[in-house]
Coordinates of C-alpha atoms (C1' of nucleotides) in Angstrom, one line a residue:
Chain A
X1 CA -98.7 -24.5 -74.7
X2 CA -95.9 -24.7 -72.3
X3 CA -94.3 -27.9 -72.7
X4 CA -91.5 -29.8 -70.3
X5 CA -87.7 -29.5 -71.6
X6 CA -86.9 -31.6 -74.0
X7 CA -85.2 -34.7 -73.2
X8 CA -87.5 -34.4 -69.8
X9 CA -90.2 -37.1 -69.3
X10 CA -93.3 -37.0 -66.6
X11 CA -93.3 -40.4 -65.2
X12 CA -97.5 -40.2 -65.1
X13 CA -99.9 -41.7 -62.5
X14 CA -100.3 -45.1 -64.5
X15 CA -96.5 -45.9 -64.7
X16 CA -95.8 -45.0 -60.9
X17 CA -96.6 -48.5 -59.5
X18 CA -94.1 -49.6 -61.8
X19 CA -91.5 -47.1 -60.6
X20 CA -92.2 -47.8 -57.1
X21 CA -92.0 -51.5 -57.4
X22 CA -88.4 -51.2 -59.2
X23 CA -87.6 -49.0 -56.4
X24 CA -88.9 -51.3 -54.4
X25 CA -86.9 -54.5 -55.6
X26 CA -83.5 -52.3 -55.6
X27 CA -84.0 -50.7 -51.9
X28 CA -84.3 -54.3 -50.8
X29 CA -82.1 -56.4 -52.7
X30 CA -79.3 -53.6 -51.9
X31 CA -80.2 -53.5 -48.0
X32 CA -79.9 -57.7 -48.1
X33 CA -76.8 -57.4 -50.1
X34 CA -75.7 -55.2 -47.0
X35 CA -75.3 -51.7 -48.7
X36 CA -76.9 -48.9 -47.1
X37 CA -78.6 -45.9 -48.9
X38 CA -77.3 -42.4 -49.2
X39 CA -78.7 -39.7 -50.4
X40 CA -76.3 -37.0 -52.2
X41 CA -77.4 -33.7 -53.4
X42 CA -78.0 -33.5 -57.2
X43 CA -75.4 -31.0 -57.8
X44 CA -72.3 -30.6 -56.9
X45 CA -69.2 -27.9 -57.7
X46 CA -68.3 -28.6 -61.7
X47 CA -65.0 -29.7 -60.3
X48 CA -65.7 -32.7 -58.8
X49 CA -67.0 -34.3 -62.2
X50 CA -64.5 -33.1 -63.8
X51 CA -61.6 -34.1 -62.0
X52 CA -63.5 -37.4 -61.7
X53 CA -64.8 -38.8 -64.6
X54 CA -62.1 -37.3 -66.9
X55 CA -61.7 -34.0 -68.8
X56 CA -61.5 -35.4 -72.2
X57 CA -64.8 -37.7 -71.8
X58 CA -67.9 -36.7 -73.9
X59 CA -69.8 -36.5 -70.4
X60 CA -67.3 -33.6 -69.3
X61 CA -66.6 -32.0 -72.5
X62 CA -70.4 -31.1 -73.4
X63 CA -73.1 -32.9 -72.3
X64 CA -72.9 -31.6 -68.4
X65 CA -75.3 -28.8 -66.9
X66 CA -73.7 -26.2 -65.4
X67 CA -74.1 -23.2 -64.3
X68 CA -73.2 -20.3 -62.2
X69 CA -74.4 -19.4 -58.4
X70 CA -74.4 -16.0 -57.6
X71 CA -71.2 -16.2 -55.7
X72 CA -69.5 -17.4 -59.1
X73 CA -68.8 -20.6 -58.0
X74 CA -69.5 -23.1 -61.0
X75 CA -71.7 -25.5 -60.3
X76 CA -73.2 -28.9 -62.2
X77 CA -76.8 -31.3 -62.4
X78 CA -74.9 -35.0 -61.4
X79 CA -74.3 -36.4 -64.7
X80 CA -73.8 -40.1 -62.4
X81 CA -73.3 -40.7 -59.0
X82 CA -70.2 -42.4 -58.2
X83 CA -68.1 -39.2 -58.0
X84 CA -70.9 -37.5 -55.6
X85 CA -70.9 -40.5 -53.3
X86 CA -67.3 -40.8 -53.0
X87 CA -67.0 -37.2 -52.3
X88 CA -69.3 -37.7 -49.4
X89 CA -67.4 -40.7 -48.1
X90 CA -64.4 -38.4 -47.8
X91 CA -66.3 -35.5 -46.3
X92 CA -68.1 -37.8 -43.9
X93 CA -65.4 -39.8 -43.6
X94 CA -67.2 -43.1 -44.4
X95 CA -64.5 -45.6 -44.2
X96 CA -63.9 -45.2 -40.8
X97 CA -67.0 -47.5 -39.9
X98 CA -67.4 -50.9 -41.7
X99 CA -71.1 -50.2 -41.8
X100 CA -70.7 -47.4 -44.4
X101 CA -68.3 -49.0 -46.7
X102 CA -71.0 -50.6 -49.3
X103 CA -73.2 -47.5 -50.1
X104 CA -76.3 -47.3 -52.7
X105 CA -78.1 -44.7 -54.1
X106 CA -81.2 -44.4 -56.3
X107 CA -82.1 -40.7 -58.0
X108 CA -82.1 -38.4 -60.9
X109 CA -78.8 -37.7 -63.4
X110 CA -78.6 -35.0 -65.8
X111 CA -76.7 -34.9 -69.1
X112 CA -77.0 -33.0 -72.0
X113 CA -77.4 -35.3 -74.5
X114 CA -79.5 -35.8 -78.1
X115 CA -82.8 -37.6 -76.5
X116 CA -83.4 -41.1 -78.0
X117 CA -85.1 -44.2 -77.5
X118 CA -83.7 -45.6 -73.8
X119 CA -82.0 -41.8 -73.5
X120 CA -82.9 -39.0 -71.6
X121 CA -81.5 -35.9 -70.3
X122 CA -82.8 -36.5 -66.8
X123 CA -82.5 -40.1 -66.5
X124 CA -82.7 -42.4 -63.2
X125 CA -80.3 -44.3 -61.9
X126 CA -80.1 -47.3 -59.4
X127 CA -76.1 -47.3 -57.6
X128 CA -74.1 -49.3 -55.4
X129 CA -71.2 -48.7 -54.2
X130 CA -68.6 -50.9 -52.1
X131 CA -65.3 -49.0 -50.7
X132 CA -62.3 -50.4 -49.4
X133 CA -62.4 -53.9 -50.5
X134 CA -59.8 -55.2 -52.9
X135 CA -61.1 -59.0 -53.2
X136 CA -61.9 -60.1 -56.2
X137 CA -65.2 -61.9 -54.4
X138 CA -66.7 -57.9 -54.1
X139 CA -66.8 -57.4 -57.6
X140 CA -68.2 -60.8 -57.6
X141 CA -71.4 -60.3 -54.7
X142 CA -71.5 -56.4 -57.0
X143 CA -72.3 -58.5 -60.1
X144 CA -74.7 -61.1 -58.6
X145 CA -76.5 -58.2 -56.6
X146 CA -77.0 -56.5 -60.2
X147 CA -78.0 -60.1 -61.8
X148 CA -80.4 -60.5 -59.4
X149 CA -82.1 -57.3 -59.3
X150 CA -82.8 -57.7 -63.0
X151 CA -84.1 -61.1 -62.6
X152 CA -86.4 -60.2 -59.7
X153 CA -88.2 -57.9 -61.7
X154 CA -88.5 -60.6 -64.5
X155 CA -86.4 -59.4 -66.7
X156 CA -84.8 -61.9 -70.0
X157 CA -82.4 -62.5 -72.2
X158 CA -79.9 -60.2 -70.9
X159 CA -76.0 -61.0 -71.0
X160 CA -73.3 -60.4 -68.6
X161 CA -70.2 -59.0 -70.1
X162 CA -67.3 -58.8 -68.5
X163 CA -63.6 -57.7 -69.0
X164 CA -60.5 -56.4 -67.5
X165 CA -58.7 -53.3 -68.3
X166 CA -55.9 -53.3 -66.5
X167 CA -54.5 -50.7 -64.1
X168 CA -53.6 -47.3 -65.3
X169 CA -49.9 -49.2 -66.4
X170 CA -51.2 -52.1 -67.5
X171 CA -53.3 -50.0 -70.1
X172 CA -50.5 -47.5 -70.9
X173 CA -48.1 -50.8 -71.8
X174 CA -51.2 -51.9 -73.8
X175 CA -52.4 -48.8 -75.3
X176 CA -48.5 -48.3 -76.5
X177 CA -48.7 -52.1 -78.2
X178 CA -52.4 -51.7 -79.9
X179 CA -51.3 -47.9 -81.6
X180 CA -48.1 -49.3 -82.7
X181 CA -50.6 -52.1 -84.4
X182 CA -52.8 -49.5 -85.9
X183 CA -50.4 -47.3 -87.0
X184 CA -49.8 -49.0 -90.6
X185 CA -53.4 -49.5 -91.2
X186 CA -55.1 -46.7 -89.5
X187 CA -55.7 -45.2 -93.1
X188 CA -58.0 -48.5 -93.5
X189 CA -60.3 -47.2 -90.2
X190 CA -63.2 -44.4 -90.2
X191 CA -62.6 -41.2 -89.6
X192 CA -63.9 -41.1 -86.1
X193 CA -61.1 -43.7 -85.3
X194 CA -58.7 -42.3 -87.1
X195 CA -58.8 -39.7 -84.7
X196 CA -59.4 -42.2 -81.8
X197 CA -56.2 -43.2 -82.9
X198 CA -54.5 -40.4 -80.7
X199 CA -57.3 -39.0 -78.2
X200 CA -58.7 -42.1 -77.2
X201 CA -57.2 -45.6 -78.8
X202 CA -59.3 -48.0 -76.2
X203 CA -62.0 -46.5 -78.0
X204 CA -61.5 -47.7 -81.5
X205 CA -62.0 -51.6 -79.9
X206 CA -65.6 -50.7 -79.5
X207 CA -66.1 -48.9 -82.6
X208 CA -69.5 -50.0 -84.4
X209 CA -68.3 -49.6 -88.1
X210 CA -68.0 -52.3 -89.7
X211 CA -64.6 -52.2 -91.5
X212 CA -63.4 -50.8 -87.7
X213 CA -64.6 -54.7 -86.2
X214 CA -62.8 -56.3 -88.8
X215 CA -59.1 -54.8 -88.2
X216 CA -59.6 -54.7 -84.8
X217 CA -60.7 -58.7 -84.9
X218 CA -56.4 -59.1 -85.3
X219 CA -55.6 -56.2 -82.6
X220 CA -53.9 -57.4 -79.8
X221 CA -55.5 -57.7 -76.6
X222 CA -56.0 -56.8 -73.6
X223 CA -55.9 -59.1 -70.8
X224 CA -52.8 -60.5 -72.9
X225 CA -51.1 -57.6 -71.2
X226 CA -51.9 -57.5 -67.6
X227 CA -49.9 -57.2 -64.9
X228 CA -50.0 -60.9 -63.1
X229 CA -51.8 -59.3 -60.2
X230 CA -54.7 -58.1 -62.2
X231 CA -54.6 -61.1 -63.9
X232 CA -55.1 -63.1 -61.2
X233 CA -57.7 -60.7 -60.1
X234 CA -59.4 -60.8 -62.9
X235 CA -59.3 -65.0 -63.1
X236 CA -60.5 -65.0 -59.7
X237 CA -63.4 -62.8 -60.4
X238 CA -64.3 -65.3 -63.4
X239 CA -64.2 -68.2 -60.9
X240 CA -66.2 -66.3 -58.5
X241 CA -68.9 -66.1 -61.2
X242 CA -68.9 -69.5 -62.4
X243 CA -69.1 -70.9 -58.7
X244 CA -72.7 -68.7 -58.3
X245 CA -73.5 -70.2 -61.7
X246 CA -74.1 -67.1 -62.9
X247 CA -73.4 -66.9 -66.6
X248 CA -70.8 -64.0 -68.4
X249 CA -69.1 -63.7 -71.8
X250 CA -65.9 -62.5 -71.8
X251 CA -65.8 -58.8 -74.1
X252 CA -62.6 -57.9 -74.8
X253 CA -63.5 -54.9 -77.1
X254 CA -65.5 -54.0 -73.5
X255 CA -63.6 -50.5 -72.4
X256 CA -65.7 -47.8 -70.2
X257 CA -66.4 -44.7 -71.2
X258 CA -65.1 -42.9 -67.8
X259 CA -61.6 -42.0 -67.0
X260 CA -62.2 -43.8 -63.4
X261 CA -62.6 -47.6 -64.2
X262 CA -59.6 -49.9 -63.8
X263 CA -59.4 -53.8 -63.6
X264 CA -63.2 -55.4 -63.9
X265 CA -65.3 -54.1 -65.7
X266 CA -68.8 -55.3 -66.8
X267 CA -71.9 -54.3 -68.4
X268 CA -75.3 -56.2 -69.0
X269 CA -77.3 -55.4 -72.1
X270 CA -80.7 -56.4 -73.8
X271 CA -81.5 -57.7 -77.4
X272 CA -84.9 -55.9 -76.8
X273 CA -84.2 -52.0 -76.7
X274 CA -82.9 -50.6 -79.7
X275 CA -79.3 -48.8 -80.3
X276 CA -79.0 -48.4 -76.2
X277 CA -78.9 -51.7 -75.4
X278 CA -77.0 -51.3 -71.5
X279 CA -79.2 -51.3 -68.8
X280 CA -76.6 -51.5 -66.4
X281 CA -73.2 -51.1 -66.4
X282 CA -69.9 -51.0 -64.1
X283 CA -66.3 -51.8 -62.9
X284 CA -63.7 -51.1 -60.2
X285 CA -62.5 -47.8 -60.0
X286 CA -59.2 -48.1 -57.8
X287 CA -58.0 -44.7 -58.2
X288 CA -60.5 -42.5 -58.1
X289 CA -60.6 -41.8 -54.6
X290 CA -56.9 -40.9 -54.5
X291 CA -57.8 -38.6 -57.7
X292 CA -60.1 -36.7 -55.2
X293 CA -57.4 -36.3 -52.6
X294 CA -58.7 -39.3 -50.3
X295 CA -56.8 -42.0 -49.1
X296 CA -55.9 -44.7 -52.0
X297 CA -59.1 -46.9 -51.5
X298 CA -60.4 -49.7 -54.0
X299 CA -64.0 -49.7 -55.6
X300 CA -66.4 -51.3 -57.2
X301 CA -70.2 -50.4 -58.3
X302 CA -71.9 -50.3 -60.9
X303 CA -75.4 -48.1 -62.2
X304 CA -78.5 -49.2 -63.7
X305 CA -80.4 -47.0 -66.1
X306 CA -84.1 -46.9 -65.0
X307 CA -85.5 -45.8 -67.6
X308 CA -84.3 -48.5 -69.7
X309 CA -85.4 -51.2 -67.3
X310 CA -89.3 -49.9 -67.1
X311 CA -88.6 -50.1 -71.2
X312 CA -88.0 -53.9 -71.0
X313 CA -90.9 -54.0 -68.1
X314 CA -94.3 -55.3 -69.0
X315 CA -96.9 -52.6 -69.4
X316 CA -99.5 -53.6 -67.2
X317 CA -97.5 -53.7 -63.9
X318 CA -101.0 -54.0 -62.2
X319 CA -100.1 -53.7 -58.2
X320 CA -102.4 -54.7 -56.3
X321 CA -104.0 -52.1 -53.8
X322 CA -106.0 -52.4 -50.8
X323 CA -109.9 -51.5 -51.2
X324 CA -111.7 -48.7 -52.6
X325 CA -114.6 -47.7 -50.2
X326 CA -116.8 -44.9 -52.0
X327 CA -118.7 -43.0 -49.6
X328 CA -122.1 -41.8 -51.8
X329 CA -123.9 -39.3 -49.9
X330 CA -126.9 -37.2 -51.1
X331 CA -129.6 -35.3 -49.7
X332 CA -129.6 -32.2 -46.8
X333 CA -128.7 -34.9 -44.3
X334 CA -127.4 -37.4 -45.5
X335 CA -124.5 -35.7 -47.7
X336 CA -122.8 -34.2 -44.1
X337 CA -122.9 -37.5 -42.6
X338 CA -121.4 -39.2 -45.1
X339 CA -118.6 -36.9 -45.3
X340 CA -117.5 -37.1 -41.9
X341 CA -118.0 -40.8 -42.3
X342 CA -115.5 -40.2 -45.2
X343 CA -112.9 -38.8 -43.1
X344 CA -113.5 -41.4 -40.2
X345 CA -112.7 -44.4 -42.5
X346 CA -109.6 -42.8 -43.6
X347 CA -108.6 -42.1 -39.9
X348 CA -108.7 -45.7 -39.8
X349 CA -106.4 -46.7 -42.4
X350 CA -108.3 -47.5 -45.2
X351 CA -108.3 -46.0 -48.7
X352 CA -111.5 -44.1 -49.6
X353 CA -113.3 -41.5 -51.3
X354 CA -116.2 -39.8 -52.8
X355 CA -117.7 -37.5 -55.4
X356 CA -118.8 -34.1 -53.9
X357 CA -120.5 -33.0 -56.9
X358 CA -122.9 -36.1 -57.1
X359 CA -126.3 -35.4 -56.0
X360 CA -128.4 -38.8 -56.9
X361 CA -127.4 -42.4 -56.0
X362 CA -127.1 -42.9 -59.9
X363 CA -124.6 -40.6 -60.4
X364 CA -122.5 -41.2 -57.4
X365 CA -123.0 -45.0 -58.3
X366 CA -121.5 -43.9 -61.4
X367 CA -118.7 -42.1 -60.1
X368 CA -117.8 -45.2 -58.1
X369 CA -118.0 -47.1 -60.5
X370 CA -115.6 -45.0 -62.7
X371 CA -113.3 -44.7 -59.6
X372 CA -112.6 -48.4 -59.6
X373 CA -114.2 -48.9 -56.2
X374 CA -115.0 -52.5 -54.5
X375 CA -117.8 -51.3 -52.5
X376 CA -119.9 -48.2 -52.1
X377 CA -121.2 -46.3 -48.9
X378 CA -124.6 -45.4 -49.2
X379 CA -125.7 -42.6 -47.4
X380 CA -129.0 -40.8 -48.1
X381 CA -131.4 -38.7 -45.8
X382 CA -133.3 -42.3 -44.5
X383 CA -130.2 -44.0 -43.4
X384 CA -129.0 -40.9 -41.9
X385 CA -131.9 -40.6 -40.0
X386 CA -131.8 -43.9 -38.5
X387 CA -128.2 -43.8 -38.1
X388 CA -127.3 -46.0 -41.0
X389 CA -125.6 -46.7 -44.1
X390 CA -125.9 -49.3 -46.9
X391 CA -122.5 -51.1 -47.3
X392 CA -122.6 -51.9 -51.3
X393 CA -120.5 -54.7 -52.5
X394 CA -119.8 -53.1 -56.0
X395 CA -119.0 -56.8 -57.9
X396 CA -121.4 -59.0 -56.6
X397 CA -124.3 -55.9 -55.4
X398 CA -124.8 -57.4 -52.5
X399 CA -125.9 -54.9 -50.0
X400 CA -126.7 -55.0 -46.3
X401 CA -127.3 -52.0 -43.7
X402 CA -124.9 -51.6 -41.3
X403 CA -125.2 -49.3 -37.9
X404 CA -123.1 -45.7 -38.9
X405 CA -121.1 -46.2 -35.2
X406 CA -119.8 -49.7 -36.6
X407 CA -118.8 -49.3 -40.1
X408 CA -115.7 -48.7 -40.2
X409 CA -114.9 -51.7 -37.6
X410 CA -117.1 -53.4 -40.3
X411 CA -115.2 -53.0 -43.4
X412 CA -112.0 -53.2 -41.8
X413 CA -111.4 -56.7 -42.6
X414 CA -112.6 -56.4 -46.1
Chain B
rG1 C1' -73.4 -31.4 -83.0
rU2 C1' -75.0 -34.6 -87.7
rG3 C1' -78.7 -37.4 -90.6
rG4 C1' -83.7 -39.9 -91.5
rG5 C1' -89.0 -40.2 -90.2
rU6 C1' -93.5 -38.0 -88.4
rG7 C1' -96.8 -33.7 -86.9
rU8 C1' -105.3 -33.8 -88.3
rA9 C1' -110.2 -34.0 -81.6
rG10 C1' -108.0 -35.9 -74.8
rC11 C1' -106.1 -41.0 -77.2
rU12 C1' -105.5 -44.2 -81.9
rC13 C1' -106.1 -42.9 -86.7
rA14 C1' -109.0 -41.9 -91.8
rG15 C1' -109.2 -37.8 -95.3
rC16 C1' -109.1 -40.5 -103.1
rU17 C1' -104.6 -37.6 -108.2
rG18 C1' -105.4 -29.9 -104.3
rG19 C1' -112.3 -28.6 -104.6
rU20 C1' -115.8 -25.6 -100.7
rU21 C1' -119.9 -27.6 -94.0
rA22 C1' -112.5 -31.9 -91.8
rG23 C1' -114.5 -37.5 -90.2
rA24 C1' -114.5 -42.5 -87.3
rG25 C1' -113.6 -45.5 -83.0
rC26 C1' -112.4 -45.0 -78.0
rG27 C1' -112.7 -41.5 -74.0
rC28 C1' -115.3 -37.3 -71.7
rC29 C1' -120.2 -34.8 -70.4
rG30 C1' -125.6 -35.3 -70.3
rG31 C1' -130.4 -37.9 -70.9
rA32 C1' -133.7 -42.7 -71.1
rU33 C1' -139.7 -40.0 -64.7
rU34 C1' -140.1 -41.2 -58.6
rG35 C1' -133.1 -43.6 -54.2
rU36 C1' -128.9 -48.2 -57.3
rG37 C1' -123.2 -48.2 -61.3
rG38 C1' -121.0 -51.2 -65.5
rU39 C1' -124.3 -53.2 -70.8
rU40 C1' -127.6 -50.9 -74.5
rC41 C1' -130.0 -46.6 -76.8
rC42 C1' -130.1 -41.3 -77.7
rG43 C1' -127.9 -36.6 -77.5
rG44 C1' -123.7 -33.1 -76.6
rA45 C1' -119.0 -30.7 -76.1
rG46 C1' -114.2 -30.7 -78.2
rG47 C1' -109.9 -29.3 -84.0
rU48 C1' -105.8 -22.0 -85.2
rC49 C1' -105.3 -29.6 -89.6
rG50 C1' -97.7 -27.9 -85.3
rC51 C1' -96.3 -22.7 -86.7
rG52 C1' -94.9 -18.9 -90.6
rG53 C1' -94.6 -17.8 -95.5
rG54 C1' -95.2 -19.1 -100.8
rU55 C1' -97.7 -21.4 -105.4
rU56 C1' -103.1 -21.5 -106.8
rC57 C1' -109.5 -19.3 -108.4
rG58 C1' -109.1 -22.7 -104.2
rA59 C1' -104.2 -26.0 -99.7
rC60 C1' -104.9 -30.8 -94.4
rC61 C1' -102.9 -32.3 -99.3
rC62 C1' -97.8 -29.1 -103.3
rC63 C1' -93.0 -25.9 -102.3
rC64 C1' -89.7 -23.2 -98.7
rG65 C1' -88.6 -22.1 -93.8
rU66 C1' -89.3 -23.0 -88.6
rC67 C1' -90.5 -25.6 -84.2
rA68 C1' -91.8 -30.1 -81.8
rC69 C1' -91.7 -35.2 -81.3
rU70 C1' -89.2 -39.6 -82.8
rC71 C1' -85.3 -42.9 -84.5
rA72 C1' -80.2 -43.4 -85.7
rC73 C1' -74.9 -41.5 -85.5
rC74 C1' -71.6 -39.7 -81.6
rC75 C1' -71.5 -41.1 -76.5
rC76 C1' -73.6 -43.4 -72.5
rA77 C1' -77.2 -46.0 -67.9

RNA sequence: GUGGGUGUAGCUCAGCUGGUUAGAGCGCCGGAUUGUGGUUCCGGAGGUCGCGGGUUCGACCCCCGUCACUCACCCCA
């Protein structure tokens, strides 16, 4: 049997009201929030991820889909959407108008990855994006926007964390002070952050093993060493929380994964889902756009893993949809009517439908009955010749005949 | 890339320490006379027991390999 790629999921029939009602929530929550939605191709020439999100990150080193065109050009499957989006600001040029600075997105991403509970290899993500703006009060409405869209959809127990990281030299002073800690002890730390130790030290803070969290509860830290703007940045953005009431803890051992982030960062996580606990993550990402050869331009956004969200979603997203008229038809005259009737109620907007192979009243009652219909459309050879049908309230079976020219007029306001 | 778990009907699962025709529930299809569904009753279809090899008189069951799914590590949304 062929089978989808592994790591690939159908989203099926049943869980598509869900999907669309996420969607739903994140189109307008963003639009009230005043971002606007682009739509970016899902690849892109290798380069720009790479140059982006940093050649020595997992996401870069193997877990990115690429390939060849025919001209030889090397081309990659977005593995996230930041670097896409800002490339189109600059090609566009975006900044130019004050209506296109706060930008969201909502799509497919692509990374090779070892598929897991809450972790796919084509995974959907929900984006924003706000350019330009330094004040620490964007990263604020960025972080309420993503707190709200997680509890409009009814979402709990979820935490806020937040941290700073500094600007590239805030982190190279600190980075210099936490390896000159580590240094004596580092035979004391696993082997994966023994080699942290000189590819990646931030790394190590958010190490999982258990002797690694104890050392690095003594490590110095972070926002002990940032420059007094970022600092008061960063103290700003805290007050800008607390004033919407809206609750954070404060993560120190919280660095991103991406080469990008600078200053804030955040992430909000569940209790409920297992080893990939994020559901949405994200941070300022100052320098990125001057790494691309734009102008230097602050950012913030963050992404929201989908996927991970219709996790934590109740099953039985149930939305309600407008009624099913089934149009039964049977016998040499009374099957064509009904099918043209068919086609006149969905001229008229409603939602309808029949069962061409049903040839008695009990089997098309049946069929609309399995259909999930609200009320049937009788149609046999004696209503058709007296220009009628029987209007079948499938509940309560209360019928009445109703003149062929009116029915749809009729039903309309069921 | 590394490690653990699982693989029997469309779905959820049963199948005793290896023993011959592999079962159940749900679902699906059909029937219970003449133009009225859901409930009930009756009947039916549907399985290379993931795949390949081995041990054995005999394998769904044991062994090896392989693939798939899954969870975890790594990393990330």
């Amino acid at each position: 049997m062929l089978r989808s790629v592994k790591g690939l999921k159908d989203i099926l029939p049943q869980q598509t009201p869900q999907w669309q009602h996420i969607e739903t929530v994140a189109r307008t929550l963003a639009t009230q929030y005043g971002f606007s939605e682009i739509r970016i191709p899902i690849f892109e020439f290798t380069e720009l991820y790479a140059r982006s999100i940093g050649g020595t990150t997992d996401i870069v080193e193997k877990e990115m889909y690429t390939f060849l065109d025919r001209d030889g050009s090397s081309l990659t499957l977005r593995p996230e959407g930041t670097a896409g989006v800002v490339r189109a600001v600059l090609e566009h040029k975006l900044l130019d108008s004050p209506t296109t600075r706060k930008l969201f997105y909502l799509g497919p991403m692509f990374r090779h990855e070892r598929p897991q509970a809450g972790r796919y290899r084509q995974f959907h993500q929900f984006g924003v994006e706000a350019l330009g703006i330094d004040h620490p009060l964007i990263d604020v409405e960025v972080m309420a926007l993503l707190c709200q869209f997680f509890s409009s959809l009814g979402l709990e127990d979820l935490t806020l964390h937040i941290n700073s990281i500094g600007t590239l030299n805030d982190r190279e002073v600190y980075i210099h002070k936490l390896k000159e800690f580590l240094s004596p002890i580092l035979k004391t730390l696993c082997g994966n952050c023994q080699r942290r130790h000189s590819t990646n030290p931030l790394r190590i803070l958010d190490c999982k093993v258990p002797v690694c969290q104890e050392t690095t509860q003594q490590t110095p830290i972070l926002i002990d060493y940032l420059s007094d703007n970022s600092r008061t940045h960063f103290q700003a953005v805290l007050d800008g929380l607390s004033a919407l009431d809206i609750a954070y803890t404060i993560n120190h051992r919280l660095v991103r994964g991406l080469d990008y982030y600078s200053r804030t960062t955040f992430e909000i996580t569940s209790p409920h889902l297992g080893a990939q606990s994020t559901i949405g993550a994200g941070g300022r990402y100052d320098s990125l756009f001057q790494v691309l050869h734009g102008p230097s331009t602050p950012a913030i956004g963050f992404a929201v893993g989908l996927e991970r969200v219709t996790l934590l979603l109740a099953e039985d997203q149930t939305t309600k949809k407008s009624p099913l008229f089934f149009v039964a038809g049977f016998g040499d005259t009374g099957k064509p009517k009904a099918f043209t009737l068919l086609y006149k109620i969905r001229q008229a907007g409603m939602r309808a439908d029949t069962d061409h192979k049903g040839n008695t009243l009990k089997a098309l009652l049946r069929s609309a009955d399995k259909l999930g219909a609200d009320y049937s459309i009788i149609v046999g050879d004696n209503e058709a010749d007296s220009n009628t049908a029987i209007l079948r309230n499938m509940q309560t079976k209360v019928q009445e005949i109703v003149n062929l020219e009116e029915i749809t007029q009729r039903i309309q306001k069921k």
